[in-house]
Coordinates of C-alpha atoms in Angstrom, one line a residue:
M1 CA 81.4 -48.8 -1.0
Q2 CA 78.0 -48.5 -0.3
K3 CA 76.7 -44.6 -0.7
V4 CA 74.0 -43.8 2.2
I5 CA 71.6 -40.8 1.5
Y6 CA 70.4 -39.3 4.7
L7 CA 66.9 -37.9 4.5
D8 CA 65.9 -35.1 7.0
K9 CA 62.9 -37.3 9.1
S10 CA 61.5 -34.2 10.9
R11 CA 57.7 -34.2 10.5
K12 CA 57.2 -31.7 12.9
Y13 CA 56.0 -28.4 10.7
R14 CA 53.8 -31.2 9.0
K15 CA 52.0 -31.9 11.9
L16 CA 51.7 -28.5 13.0
F17 CA 50.4 -27.3 9.8
Y18 CA 48.1 -30.1 9.8
I19 CA 46.7 -29.3 13.6
L20 CA 46.5 -25.3 12.6
T21 CA 44.2 -26.6 9.8
V22 CA 42.0 -28.7 12.1
V23 CA 41.6 -26.2 14.5
L24 CA 40.5 -23.8 11.6
S25 CA 38.2 -26.0 10.2
S26 CA 36.7 -26.3 13.9
F27 CA 36.2 -23.0 14.2
V28 CA 34.1 -22.6 10.7
I29 CA 32.2 -25.6 11.7
G30 CA 31.2 -24.1 15.1
V31 CA 30.4 -20.7 13.2
Y32 CA 28.2 -22.7 10.9
F33 CA 26.5 -25.4 13.0
R34 CA 26.0 -23.1 16.0
N35 CA 23.1 -24.5 17.2
S36 CA 22.9 -28.2 15.9
Y37 CA 23.8 -31.8 17.1
L38 CA 26.2 -31.9 13.9
L39 CA 28.8 -29.1 15.9
Y40 CA 29.5 -31.8 18.7
I41 CA 30.2 -34.4 15.9
G42 CA 32.3 -32.0 14.2
F43 CA 34.2 -31.3 17.2
A44 CA 34.4 -35.3 17.9
L45 CA 35.8 -36.2 14.5
I46 CA 38.1 -33.4 14.6
I47 CA 39.5 -34.2 18.1
L48 CA 39.6 -37.7 17.3
S49 CA 41.6 -37.0 13.6
I50 CA 44.2 -34.9 15.8
F51 CA 44.7 -37.7 18.6
Y52 CA 45.1 -40.4 15.7
E53 CA 47.7 -38.0 14.2
C54 CA 49.6 -37.6 17.1
L55 CA 49.9 -41.0 18.3
F56 CA 49.8 -43.2 15.6
S57 CA 51.8 -41.3 12.7
L58 CA 53.3 -43.6 9.9
P59 CA 56.8 -45.1 10.0
V60 CA 59.4 -42.2 9.2
L61 CA 62.1 -43.1 6.4
E62 CA 65.2 -42.0 7.6
A63 CA 68.2 -42.9 5.2
I64 CA 68.4 -45.1 2.0
V65 CA 71.7 -47.5 1.7
L66 CA 72.4 -47.5 -2.2
P67 CA 73.5 -51.1 -3.4
K68 CA 76.9 -51.6 -4.5
E69 CA 77.5 -52.0 -8.4
N70 CA 75.1 -54.7 -9.8
G71 CA 73.2 -54.6 -6.6
K72 CA 69.5 -55.2 -6.9
Y73 CA 68.4 -54.7 -3.4
F74 CA 68.9 -51.7 -1.4
K75 CA 68.5 -51.2 2.1
V76 CA 66.4 -48.9 4.0
I77 CA 66.3 -47.3 7.7
I78 CA 62.7 -46.7 8.9
D79 CA 62.7 -45.4 12.7
N80 CA 66.3 -46.3 13.3
Q81 CA 66.1 -50.0 12.2
E82 CA 67.6 -51.1 8.9
S83 CA 65.8 -53.7 6.6
D84 CA 67.0 -55.1 3.8
F85 CA 65.9 -56.5 0.5
W86 CA 64.1 -53.5 -1.1
R87 CA 63.4 -52.9 -4.5
I88 CA 61.7 -50.2 -6.4
R89 CA 58.2 -51.3 -7.9
K90 CA 57.4 -47.6 -9.6
Y91 CA 59.3 -44.5 -9.9
I92 CA 58.4 -41.0 -11.5
I93 CA 61.2 -38.6 -11.5
I94 CA 60.1 -34.6 -12.2
N95 CA 62.1 -31.9 -11.6
G96 CA 62.8 -31.6 -8.0
W97 CA 60.7 -34.4 -7.1
I98 CA 61.1 -38.3 -7.0
Y99 CA 58.1 -40.5 -6.2
L100 CA 59.0 -44.0 -4.9
Y101 CA 56.8 -47.1 -4.6
I102 CA 59.1 -49.7 -3.0
F103 CA 58.7 -52.8 -1.4
Q104 CA 60.4 -55.3 0.6
E105 CA 60.7 -58.9 -0.8
G106 CA 59.9 -61.5 1.2
S107 CA 57.5 -59.4 3.7
N108 CA 55.9 -57.6 0.7
R109 CA 55.9 -54.5 2.9
T110 CA 55.4 -51.7 0.9
L111 CA 56.1 -47.8 1.2
K112 CA 54.9 -44.9 -1.2
M113 CA 56.3 -41.3 -0.7
W114 CA 57.4 -38.2 -2.8
L115 CA 60.6 -36.9 -1.7
H116 CA 61.4 -33.2 -2.3
K117 CA 64.8 -32.1 -2.9
S118 CA 64.6 -30.5 0.6
N119 CA 64.0 -33.7 2.0
F120 CA 67.7 -34.5 1.4
K121 CA 70.4 -33.6 3.8
D122 CA 72.7 -32.9 1.4
K123 CA 71.0 -31.3 -2.3
N124 CA 73.1 -33.3 -4.4
H125 CA 72.0 -36.8 -3.1
I126 CA 68.7 -36.3 -5.3
R127 CA 70.5 -36.2 -8.5
L128 CA 72.8 -39.0 -7.2
F129 CA 69.3 -41.2 -6.2
A130 CA 67.7 -40.1 -9.4
K131 CA 70.6 -41.3 -11.6
K132 CA 70.9 -44.7 -9.6
I133 CA 67.5 -45.1 -10.1
I134 CA 67.4 -44.6 -14.0
L135 CA 70.7 -45.8 -15.0
E136 CA 70.5 -49.2 -13.1
N137 CA 67.1 -50.1 -12.9
L138 CA 66.8 -51.0 -9.1

């Protein structure tokens, strides 16, 4: 039986933090460059970055389907679409963090991400995933 590890796909807090940081920096630009044309360039770049972040956000990894015993490939669910033949090229496991650099064979699509234990819906799934990575060398 294949084990499915579900991840929290909510990025709303990151977007909210990003927008608040950009708004704060726009106030700093407004105060520092009051009577300069750099004020208009700064505001244009800030509005452009907010627009880009809201419309063109990265794909969201929703779940990882671990392979059966002696399987080399695992499945990944990205934006409600399941895709096969994913392998781990690099990984780093530090305490409650896992860095993954995964690629899809055939299409050469890659994903790089840091996963914290808070990203997993079940807190024990990070242990299961780390154990699977280390012991079976996906």
